[in-house]
Coordinates of C-alpha atoms and ligand atoms in Angstrom, one line a residue:
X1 CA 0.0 0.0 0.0
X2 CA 1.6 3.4 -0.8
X3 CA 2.1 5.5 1.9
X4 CA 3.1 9.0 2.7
X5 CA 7.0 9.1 3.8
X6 CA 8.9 11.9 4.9
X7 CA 13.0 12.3 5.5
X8 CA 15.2 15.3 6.4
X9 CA 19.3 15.3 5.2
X10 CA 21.6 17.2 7.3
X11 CA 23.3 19.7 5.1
X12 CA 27.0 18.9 4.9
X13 CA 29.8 19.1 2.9
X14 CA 31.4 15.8 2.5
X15 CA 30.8 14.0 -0.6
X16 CA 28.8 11.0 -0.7
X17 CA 30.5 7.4 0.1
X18 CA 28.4 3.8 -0.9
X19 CA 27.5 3.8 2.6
X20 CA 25.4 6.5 2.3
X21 CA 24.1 5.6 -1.1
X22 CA 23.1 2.5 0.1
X23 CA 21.9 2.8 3.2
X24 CA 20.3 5.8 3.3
X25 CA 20.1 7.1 -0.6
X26 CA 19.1 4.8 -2.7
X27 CA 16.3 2.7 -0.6
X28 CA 14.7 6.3 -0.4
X29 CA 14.7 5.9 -4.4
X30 CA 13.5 2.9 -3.6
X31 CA 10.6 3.8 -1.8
X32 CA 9.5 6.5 -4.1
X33 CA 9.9 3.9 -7.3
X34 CA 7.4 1.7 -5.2
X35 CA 5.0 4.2 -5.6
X36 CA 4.7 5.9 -2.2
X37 CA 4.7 9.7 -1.7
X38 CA 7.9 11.2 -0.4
X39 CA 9.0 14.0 0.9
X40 CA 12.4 15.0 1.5
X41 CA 13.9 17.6 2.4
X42 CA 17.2 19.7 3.3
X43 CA 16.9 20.5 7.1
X44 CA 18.8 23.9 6.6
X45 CA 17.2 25.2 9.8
X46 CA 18.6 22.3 12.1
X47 CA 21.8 23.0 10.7
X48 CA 21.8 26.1 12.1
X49 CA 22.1 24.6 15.7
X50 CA 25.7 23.4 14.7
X51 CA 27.0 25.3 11.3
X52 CA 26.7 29.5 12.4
X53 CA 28.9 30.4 9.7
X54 CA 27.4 31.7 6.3
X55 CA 29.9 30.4 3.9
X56 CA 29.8 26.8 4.9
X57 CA 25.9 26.9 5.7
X58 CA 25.4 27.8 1.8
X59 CA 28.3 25.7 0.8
X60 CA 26.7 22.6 2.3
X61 CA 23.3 22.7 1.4
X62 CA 24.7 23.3 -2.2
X63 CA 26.7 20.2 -2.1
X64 CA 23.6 17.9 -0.4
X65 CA 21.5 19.3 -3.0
X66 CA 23.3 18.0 -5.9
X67 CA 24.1 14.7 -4.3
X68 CA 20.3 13.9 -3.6
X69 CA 19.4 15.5 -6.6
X70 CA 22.2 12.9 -9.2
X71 CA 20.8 9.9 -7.1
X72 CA 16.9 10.8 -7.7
X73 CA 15.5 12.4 -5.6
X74 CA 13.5 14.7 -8.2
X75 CA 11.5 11.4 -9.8
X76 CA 7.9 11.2 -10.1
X77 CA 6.6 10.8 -6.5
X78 CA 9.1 12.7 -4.7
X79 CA 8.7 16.3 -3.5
X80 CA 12.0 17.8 -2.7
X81 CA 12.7 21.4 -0.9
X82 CA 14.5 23.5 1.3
X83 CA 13.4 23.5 4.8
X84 CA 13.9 27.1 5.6
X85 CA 11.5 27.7 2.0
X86 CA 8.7 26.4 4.1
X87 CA 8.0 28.9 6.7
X88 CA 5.5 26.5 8.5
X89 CA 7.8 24.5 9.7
X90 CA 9.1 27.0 12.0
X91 CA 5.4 27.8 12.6
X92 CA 4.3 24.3 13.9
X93 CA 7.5 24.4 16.0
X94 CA 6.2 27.0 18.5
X95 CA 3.0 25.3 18.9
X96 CA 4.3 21.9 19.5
X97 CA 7.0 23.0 21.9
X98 CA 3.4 23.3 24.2
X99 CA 2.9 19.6 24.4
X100 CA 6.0 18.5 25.2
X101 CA 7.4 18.2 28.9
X102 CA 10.9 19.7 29.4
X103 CA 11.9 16.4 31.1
X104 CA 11.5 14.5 28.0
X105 CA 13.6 16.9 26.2
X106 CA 16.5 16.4 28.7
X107 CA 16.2 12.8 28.0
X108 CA 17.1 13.5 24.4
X109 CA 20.3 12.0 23.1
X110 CA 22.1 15.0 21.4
X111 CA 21.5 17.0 24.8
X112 CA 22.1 13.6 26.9
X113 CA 25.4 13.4 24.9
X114 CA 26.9 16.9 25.6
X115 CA 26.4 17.0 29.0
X116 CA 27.9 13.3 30.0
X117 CA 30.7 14.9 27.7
X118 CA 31.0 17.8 30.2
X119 CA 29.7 20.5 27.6
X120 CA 28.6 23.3 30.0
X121 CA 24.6 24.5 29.4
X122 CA 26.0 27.9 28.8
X123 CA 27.3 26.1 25.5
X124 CA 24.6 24.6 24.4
X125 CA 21.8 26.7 22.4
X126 CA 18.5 26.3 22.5
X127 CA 18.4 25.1 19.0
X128 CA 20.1 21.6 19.8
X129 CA 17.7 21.4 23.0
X130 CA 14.6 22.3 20.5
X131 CA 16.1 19.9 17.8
X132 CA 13.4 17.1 18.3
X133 CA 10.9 19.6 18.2
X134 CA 11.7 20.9 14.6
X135 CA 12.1 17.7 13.8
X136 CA 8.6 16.5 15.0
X137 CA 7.1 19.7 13.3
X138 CA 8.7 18.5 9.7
X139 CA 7.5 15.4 10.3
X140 CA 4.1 15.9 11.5
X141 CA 3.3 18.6 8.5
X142 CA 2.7 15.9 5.9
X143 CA 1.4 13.6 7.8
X144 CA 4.3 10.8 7.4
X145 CA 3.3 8.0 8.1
X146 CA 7.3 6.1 7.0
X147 CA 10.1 8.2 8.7
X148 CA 13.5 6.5 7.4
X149 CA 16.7 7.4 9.7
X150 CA 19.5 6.0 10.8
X151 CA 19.3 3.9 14.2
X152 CA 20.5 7.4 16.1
X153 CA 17.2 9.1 15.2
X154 CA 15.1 6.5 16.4
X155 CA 14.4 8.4 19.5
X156 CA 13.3 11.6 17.2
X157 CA 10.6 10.0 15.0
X158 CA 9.5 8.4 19.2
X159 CA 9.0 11.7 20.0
X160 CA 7.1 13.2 17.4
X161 CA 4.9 10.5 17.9
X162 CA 4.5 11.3 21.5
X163 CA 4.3 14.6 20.4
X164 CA 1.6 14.1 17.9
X165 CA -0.3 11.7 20.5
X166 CA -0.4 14.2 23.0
X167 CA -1.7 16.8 20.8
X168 CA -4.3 15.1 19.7
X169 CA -5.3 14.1 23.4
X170 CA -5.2 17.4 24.6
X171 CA -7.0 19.1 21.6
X172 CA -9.7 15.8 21.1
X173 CA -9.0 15.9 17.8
X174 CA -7.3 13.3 14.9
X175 CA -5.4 16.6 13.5
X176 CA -2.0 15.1 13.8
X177 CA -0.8 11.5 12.0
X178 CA 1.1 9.3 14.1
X179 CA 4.4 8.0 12.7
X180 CA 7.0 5.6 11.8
X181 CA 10.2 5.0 12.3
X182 CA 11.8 2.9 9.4
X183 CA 15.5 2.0 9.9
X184 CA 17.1 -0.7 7.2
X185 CA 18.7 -3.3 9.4
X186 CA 20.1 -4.8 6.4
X187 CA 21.9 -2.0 5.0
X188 CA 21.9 0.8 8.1
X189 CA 25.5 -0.1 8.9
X190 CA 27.5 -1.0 5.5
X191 CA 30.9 -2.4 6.3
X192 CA 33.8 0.0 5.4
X193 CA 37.0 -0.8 4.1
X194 CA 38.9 -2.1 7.1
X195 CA 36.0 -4.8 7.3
X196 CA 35.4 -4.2 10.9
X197 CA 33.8 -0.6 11.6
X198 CA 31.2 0.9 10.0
X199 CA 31.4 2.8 6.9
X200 CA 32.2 6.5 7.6
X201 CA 33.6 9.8 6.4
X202 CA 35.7 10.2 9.2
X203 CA 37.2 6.9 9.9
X204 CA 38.6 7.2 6.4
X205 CA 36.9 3.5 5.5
X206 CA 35.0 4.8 2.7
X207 CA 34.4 4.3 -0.8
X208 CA 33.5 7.3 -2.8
X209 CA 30.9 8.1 -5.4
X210 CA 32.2 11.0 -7.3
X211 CA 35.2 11.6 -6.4
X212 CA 38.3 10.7 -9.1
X213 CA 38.5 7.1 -10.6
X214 CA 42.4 7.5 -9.0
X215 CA 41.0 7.8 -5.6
X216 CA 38.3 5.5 -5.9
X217 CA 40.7 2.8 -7.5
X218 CA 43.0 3.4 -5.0
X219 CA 40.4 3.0 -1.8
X220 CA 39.0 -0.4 -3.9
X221 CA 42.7 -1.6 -4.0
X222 CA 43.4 -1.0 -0.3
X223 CA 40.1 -2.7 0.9
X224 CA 40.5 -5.8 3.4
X225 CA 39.9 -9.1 1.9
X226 CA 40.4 -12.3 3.8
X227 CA 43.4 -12.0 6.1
X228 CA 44.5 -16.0 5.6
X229 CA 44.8 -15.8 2.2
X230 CA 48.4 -15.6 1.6
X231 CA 48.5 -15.9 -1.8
X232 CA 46.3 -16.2 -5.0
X233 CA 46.1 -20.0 -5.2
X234 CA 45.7 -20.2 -1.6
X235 CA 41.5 -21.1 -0.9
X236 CA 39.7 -17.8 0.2
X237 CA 36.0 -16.9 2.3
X238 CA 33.9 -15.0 0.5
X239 CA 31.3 -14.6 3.7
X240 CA 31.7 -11.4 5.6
X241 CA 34.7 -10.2 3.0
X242 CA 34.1 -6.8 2.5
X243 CA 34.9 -7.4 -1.7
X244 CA 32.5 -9.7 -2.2
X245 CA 29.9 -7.9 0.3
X246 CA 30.7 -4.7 -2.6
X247 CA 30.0 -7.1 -5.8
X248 CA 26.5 -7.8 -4.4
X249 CA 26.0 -4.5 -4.1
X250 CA 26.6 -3.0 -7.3
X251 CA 28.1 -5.4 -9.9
X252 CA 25.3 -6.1 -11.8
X253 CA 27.0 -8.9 -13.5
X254 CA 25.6 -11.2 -11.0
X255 CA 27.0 -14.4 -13.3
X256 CA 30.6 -13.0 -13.3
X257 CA 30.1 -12.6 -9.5
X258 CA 29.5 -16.1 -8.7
X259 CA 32.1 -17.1 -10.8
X260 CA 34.6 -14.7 -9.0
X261 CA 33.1 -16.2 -5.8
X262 CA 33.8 -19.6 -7.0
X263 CA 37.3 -19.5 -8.4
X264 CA 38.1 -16.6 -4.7
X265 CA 37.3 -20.0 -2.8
X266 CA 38.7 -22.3 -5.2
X267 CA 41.9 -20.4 -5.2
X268 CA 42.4 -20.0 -8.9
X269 CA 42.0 -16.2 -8.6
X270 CA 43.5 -13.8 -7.2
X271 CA 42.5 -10.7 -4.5
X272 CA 44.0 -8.3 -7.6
X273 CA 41.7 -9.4 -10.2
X274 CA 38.5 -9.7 -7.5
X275 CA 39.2 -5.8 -6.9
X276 CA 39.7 -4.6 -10.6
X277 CA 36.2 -6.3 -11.8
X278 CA 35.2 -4.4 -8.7
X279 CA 36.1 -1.1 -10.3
X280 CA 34.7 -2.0 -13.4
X281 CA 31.5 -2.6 -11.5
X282 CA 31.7 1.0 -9.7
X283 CA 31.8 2.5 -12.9
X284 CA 29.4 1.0 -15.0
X285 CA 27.0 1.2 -11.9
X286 CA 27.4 4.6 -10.8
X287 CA 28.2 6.7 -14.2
X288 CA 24.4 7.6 -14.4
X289 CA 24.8 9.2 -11.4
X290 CA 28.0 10.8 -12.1
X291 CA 27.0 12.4 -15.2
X292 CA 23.9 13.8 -13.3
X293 CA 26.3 15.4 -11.0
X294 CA 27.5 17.1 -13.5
X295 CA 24.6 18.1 -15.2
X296 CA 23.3 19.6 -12.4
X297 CA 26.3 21.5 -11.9
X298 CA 26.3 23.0 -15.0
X299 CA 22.4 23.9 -14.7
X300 CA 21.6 26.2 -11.6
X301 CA 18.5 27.5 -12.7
X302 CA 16.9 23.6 -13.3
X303 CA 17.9 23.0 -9.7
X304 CA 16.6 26.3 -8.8
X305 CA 13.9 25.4 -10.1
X306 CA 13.3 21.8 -9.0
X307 CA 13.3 23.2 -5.5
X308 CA 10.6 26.0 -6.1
X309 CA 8.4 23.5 -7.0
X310 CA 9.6 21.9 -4.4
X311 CA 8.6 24.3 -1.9
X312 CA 5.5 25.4 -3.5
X313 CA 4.2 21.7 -3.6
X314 CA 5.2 21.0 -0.3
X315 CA 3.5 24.3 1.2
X316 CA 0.3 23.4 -0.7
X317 CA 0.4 20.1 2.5
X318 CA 2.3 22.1 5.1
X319 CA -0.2 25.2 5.0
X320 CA -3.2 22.6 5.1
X321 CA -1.9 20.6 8.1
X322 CA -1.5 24.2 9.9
X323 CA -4.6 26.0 9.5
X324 CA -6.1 22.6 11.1
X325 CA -3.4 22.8 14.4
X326 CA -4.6 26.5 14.9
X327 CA -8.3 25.6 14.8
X328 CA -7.9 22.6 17.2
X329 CA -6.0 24.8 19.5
X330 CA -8.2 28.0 19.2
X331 CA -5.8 30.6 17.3
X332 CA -7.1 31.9 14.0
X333 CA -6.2 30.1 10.8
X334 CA -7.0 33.4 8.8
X335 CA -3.7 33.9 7.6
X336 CA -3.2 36.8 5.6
X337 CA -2.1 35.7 2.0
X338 CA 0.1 38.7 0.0
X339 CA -1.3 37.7 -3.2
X340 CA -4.8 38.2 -1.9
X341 CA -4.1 41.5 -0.7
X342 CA -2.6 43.1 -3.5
X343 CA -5.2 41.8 -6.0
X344 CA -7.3 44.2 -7.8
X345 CA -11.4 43.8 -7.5
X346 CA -12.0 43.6 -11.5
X347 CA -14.8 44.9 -13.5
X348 CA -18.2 43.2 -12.9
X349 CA -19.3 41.1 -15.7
X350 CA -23.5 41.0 -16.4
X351 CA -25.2 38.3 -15.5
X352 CA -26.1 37.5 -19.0
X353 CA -22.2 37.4 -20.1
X354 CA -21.6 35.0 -17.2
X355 CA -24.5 32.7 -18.4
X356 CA -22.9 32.2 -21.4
X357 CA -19.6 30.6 -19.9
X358 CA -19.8 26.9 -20.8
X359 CA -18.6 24.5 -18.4
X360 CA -17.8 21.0 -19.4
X361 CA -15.9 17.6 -18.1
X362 CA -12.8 16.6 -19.6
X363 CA -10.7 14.2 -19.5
X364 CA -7.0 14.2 -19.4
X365 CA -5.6 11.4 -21.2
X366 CA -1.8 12.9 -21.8
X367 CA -0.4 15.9 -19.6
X368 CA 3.3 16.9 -19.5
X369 CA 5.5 19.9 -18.5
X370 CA 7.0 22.0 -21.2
X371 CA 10.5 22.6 -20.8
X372 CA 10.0 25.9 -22.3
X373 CA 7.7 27.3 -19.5
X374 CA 7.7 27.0 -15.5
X375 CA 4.5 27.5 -15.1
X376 CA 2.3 25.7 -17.4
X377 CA 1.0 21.9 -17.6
X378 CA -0.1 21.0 -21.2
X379 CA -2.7 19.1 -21.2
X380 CA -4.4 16.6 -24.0
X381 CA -8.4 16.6 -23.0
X382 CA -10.9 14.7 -24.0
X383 CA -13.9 16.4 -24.6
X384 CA -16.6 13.6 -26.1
X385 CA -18.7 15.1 -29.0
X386 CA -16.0 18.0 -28.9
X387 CA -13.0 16.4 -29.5
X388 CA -9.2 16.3 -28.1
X389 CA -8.2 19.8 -27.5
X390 CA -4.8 21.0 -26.1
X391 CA -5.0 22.8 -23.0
X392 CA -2.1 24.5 -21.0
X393 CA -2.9 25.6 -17.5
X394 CA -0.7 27.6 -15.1
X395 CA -0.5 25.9 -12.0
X396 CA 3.1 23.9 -12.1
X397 CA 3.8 25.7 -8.4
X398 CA 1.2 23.3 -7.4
X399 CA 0.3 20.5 -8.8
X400 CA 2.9 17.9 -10.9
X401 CA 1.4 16.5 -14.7
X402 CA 1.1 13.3 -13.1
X403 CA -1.3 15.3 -10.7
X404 CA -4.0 15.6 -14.1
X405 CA -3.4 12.2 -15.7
X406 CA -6.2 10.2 -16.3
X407 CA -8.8 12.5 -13.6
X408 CA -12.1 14.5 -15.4
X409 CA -12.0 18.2 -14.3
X410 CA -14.3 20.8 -15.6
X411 CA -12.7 23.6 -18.1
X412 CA -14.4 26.3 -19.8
X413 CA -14.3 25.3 -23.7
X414 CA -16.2 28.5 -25.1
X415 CA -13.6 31.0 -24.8
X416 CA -10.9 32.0 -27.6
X417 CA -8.0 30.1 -28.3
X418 CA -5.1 31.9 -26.3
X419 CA -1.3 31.7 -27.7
X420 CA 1.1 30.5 -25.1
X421 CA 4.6 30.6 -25.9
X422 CA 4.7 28.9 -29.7
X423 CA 1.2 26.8 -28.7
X424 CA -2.1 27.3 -28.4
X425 CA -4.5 26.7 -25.4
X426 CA -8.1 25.5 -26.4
X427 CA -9.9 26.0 -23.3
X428 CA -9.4 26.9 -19.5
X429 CA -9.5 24.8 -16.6
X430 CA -11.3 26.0 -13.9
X431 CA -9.8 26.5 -10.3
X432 CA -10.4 28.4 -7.8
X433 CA -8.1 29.6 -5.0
X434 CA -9.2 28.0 -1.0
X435 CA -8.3 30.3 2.1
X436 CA -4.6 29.1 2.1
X437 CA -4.1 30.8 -1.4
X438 CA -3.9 27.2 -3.5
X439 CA -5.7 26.7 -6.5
X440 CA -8.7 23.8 -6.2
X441 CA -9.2 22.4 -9.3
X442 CA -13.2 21.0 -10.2
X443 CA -12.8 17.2 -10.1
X444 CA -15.7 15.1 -11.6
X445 CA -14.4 11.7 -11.0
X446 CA -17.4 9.9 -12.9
X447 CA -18.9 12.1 -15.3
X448 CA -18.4 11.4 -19.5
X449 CA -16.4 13.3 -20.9
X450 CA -18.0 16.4 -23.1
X451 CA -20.7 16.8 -20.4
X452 CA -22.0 20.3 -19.6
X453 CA -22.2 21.1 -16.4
X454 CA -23.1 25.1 -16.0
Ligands
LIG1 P1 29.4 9.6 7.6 O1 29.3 8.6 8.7 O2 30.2 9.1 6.5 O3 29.7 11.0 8.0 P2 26.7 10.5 7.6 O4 26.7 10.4 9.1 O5 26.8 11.9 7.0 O6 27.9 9.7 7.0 O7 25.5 9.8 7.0 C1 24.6 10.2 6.0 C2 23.5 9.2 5.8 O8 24.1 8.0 5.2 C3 22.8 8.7 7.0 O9 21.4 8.6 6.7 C4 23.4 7.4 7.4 O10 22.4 6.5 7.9 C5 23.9 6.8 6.0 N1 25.1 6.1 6.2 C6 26.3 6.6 6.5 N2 27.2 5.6 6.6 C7 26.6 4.5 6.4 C8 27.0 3.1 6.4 N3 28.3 2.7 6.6 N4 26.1 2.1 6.1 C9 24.8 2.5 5.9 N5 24.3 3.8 5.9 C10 25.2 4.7 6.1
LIG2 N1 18.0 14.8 12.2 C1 18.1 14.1 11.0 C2 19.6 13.7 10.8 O1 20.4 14.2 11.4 C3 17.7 15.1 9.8 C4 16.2 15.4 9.9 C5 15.7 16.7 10.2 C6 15.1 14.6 9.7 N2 14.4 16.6 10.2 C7 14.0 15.4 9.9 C8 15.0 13.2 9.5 C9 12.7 14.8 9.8 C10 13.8 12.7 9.4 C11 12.6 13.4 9.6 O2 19.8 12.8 10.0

């Protein structure tokens, strides 16, 4: 069943290893490919409780951007953004801190940890004592039901739900969604290179992803294999050897694996060979990625892009989810909108002259963003007796194409054609903008197409 998953990356400016990619990247691909709703996002405001300088802060988002961004992140089913581009996150924050009791804060682990380590109080802000509660407001916003972390934020996601559940007591309401923690046991702890500890940045047991093909071979060549083995006709393990653990990973050649497996214990090849088809493996795999890299690189204003629809999609849930908390809790939802105020009242149109606006069910069999615009969907509709017409309708800061495909909404079809860019739209959909300032389209989920309806 698909479900509604949420994840947060710390900015930072180390570049990715296949730890990462594997045990936290890719089965977030994963999950999205499987057809669940994910959001991710970069948690630029947590960052702030450790990174205070402005240089590195931009410098590592940057770099986390692009890495998510190579890997997938941007696929159908994924919503990805800026945490600081979504104000309510900051805005659920203050209300939540109200249902949480300052002794289960201090029984957090990342305030726990500095003071066993002596840190004084005076050192520690009030953004790493908060940092749960951020962290239950992003979570809590879209209703994730799926949060994946590694093992250390177990005791985050645990307290958003206590969080939530309390909330929800107190208010006797079902406003908030209870969630998930989802940790891969499998893959949450990839081996590194020394084959004992874990795979990390800073115990220099890594394996990169983009870095040079000299530094990679030369990581892949100084990986522990089986201690034992003294030399290449001498029988070898292949269980728990870090090499072998690697070519299941990402040599897709899974025949040429089994066969290096075979001769490694038969002692007919040796640790040499096993490590250059590893290479050969690393590149095939990860060139995709690589080349995405450097696409994105070379293309600020896509990624710029990516993440303002990003934003905008992800506001369209967030701003939802909040009105609802400040109802249940008595504050007023009437947020004042900018675009709302600075609207002008236009001329009033006769009754007559409204009458004559048709109103009919269509239904989108094809619809697709244009490269050439940001703000338009093209749609193909079917409207019965009337035909297939091509209709292109501004709201990409909302809603994706997949978000028309295959649905009936109801478009005017008796106005003029209107030129947009080189094409043509044949009609209008119609959509009118709730209290939060987002577009609703009409949906008419059984009607034939080609029906009038006004
Ligand atoms: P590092 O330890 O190299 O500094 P991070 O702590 O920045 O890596 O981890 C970023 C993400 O990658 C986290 O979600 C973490 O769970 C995942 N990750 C890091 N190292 C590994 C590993 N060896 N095995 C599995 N997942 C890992
Ligand atoms: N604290 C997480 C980490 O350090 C990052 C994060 C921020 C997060 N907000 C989140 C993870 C919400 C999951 C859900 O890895």
């Amino acid at each position: 069943m698909s479900k509604i998953i949420l994840t947060g990356v710390t900015p930072s400016g180390s570049s990715l290893h296949v730890g990462n990619y594997f045990g936290a990247l890719k089965p977030l691909v994963d999950l999205g490919t499987a057809g669940n709703q994910v959001y991710c996002f970069v948690s630029d405001l947590h960052a702030l409780t450790t990174v205070q300088d402005r240089a590195t802060l931009e410098n590592n988002v940057k770099n986390v951007i692009i890495n998510y961004l190579s890997c997938g992140v941007e696929a159908q089913n994924f919503v990805f953004f800026r945490q600081s581009e979504v104000a309510e996150h900051a805005q659920l924050e203050t209300i939540l801190t109200n249902y949480v009791g300052l002794g289960q804060m201090k029984r957090m682990h990342a305030y726990k940890d500095k003071l066993e380590k002596g840190v004084d109080t005076e050192n520690i802000n009030m953004g790493l004592f908060n940092y749960p509660i951020l962290m239950a407001a992003d979570i809590l916003l879209y209703g994730a039901q799926g949060v994946p972390v590694g093992a250390d934020q177990k005791q985050h996601v645990e307290i958003a739900r206590d969080i939530a559940q309390n909330f929800n007591k107190k208010t006797g309401t079902q406003t908030l969604v209870l969630p998930e923690p989802i940790i891969s046991d499998q893959l949450g702890r990839l081996v590194g290179t020394d084959g004992s500890r874990k795979m990390s940045k800073s115990l220099g047991n890594v394996i990169g992803i983009f870095d040079d093909y000299k530094v990679i071979e030369k990581q892949i060549m100084n990986c522990y294999t089986d201690p034992k083995r003294k030399s290449a006709s001498d029988p070898g393990t292949v269980e728990g050897n870090p090499v072998f653990l690697y070519h299941d990973l990402w040599n897709e050649d899974k025949a040429e694996v089994a066969e290096l497996k075979r001769r490694y214990q038969a002692g007919t090849v040796g640790d040499v060979e096993v490590k250059q088809r590893l290479l050969v493996a690393h590149k095939k795999y990860f060139a995709a990625i690589r080349a995405r890299k450097g696409h994105f690189e070379q293309n600020p204003a896509e990624v710029a892009q990516i993440l303002a629809v990003g934003a905008a999609r992800a506001r369209l849930v967030a701003a939802q989810t909040l009105a609802k908390v400040y109802k249940a809790v008595g504050l007023s939802a009437q947020f004042v909108k900018p675009e709302v105020m600075v609207s002008q009242p236009r001329p009033v149109v006769s009754f007559d002259n409204f009458a004559r606006v048709e109103w009919r069910v269509g239904r989108v069999i094809e619809a697709s963003e244009p490269a050439w615009s940001k703000k338009l969907i093209e749609q193909k509709v079917d409207f019965g007796p009337l035909g297939v017409r091509t209709i292109f309708s501004g709201l990409r800061a909302w809603y994706t194409a997949a978000d028309f495909t295959g649905r009936n909404f109801v478009y005017v079809t008796n106005i003029p054609p209107r030129k947009m860019g080189d094409f043509v739209s044949e009609g209008m959909i119609v959509a009118a903008t709730d209290e939060m300032g987002v577009p609703q389209r009409w949906e008419v989920a059984g009607a034939a197409p080609g029906t009038v309806v006004g």
